[in-house]
Short mmCIF file of C-alpha atoms in Angstrom, two decimals:
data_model
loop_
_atom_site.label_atom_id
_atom_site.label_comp_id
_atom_site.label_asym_id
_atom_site.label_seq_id
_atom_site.Cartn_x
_atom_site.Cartn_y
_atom_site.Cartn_z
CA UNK A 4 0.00 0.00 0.00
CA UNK A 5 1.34 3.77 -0.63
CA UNK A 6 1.43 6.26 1.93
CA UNK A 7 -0.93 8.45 -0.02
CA UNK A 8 -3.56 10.48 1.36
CA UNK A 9 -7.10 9.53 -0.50
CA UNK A 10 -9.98 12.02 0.03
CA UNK A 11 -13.50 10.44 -0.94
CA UNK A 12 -16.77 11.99 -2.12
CA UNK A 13 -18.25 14.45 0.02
CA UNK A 14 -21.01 11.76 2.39
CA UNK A 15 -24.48 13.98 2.59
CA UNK A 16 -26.75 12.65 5.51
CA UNK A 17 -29.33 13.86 7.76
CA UNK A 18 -29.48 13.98 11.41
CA UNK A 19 -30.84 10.51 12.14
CA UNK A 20 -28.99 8.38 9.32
CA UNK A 21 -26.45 5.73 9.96
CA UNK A 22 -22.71 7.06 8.05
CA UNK A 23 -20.94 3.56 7.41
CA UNK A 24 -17.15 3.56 6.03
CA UNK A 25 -15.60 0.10 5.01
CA UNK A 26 -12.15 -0.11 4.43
CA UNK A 27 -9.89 -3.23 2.74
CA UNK A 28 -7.07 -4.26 4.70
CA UNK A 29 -5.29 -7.59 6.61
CA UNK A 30 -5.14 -7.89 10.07
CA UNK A 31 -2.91 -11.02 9.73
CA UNK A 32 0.07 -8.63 9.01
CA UNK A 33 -0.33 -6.35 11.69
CA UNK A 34 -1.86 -3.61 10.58
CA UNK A 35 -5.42 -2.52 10.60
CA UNK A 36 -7.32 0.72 10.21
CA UNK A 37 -8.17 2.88 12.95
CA UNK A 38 -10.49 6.38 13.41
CA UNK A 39 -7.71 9.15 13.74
CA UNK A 40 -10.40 12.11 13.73
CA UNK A 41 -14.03 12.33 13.31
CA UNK A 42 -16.67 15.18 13.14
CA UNK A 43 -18.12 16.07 16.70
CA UNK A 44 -21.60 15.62 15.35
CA UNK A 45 -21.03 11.44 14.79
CA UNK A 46 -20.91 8.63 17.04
CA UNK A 47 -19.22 5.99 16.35
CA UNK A 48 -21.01 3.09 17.14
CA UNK A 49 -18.96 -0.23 16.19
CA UNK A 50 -15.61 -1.11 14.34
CA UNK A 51 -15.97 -4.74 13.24
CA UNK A 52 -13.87 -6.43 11.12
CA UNK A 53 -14.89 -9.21 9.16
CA UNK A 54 -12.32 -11.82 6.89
CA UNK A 55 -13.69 -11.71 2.92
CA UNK A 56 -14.56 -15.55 2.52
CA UNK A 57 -11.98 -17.81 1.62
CA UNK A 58 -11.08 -21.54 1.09
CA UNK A 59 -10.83 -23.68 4.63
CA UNK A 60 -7.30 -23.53 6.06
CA UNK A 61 -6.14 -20.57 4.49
CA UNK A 62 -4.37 -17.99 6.50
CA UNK A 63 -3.96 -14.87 6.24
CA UNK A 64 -7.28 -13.92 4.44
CA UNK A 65 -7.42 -10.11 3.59
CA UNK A 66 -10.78 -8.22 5.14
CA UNK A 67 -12.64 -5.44 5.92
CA UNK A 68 -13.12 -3.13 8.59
CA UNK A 69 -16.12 -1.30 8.73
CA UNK A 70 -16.75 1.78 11.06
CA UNK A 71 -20.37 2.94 11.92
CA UNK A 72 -21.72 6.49 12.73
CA UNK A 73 -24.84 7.92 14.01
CA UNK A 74 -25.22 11.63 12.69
CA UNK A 75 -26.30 12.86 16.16
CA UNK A 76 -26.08 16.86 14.69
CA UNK A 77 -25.67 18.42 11.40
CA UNK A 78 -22.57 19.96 10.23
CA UNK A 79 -20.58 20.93 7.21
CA UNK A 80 -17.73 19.70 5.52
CA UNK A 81 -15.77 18.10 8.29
CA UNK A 82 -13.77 14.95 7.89
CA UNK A 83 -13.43 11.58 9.24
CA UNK A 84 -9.94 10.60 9.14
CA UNK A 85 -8.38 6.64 9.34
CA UNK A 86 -5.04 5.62 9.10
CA UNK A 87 -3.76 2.14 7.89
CA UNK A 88 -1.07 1.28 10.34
CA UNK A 89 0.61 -1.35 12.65
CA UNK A 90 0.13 0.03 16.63
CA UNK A 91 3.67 -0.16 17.76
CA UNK A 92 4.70 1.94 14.48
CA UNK A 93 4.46 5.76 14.50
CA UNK A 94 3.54 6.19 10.92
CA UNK A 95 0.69 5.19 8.81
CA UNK A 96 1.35 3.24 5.58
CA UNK A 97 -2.23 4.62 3.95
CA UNK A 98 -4.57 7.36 5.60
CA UNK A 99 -7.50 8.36 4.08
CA UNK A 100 -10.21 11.28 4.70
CA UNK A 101 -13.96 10.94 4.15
CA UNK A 102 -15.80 14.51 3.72
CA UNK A 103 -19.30 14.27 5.55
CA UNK A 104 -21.95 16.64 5.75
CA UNK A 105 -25.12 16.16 7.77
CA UNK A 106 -28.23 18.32 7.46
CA UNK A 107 -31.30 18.96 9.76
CA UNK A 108 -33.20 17.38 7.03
CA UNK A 109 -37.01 17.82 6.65
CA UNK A 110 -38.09 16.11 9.86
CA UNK A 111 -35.88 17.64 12.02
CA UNK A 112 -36.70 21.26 10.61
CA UNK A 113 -40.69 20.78 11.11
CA UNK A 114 -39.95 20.36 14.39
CA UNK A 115 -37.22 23.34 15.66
#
């Protein structure tokens, strides 16, 4: 993997909505994504990783890792930030930066 910084799509949701990111990696070699910076208005509310299927008795089976938000407020153009890394090493191999935007939405506005 490079060491390049990869900026998505802007993400537009509304307060409410469930923001999911799901990033490719291998936890068999150490490394594994983790949230470096996220918006005030999400929660995260799990990290699970799950192996892509594979044939019995093979190790080392790349994955994913998928992170999930609520959008508990709205806000504008922040950024949820992961980096690719092994723990015990200071520097990422990969980081990457998702652009979210949540809005009231209709819902929300009928009832301010």
């Amino acid at each position: 993997m490079s060491n390049a910084n990869i900026v998505s799509d802007c993400m537009v949701k509304q307060v409410g909505e469930v923001v999911e990111v799901t990033l490719h990696g291998n936890i068999t070699t150490g490394y594994d994504w983790y949230l470096k910076s996220k918006p005030d208005a999400l929660w995260l509310s799990s990290a699970v990783y799950t192996t892509d299927l594979h044939a019995p008795g093979i190790v080392g089976a790349p994955g994913k890792r998928t992170f999930t938000f609520l959008a508990k407020e709205a806000c504008t153009n922040e950024y949820l930030e992961f980096a690719y890394m092994r723990p015990w090493e200071k520097a990422p191999v990969q980081t990457t930066r998702y652009e979210v935007t949540v809005s009231q939405g209709e819902a929300a506005l009928a009832n301010a």
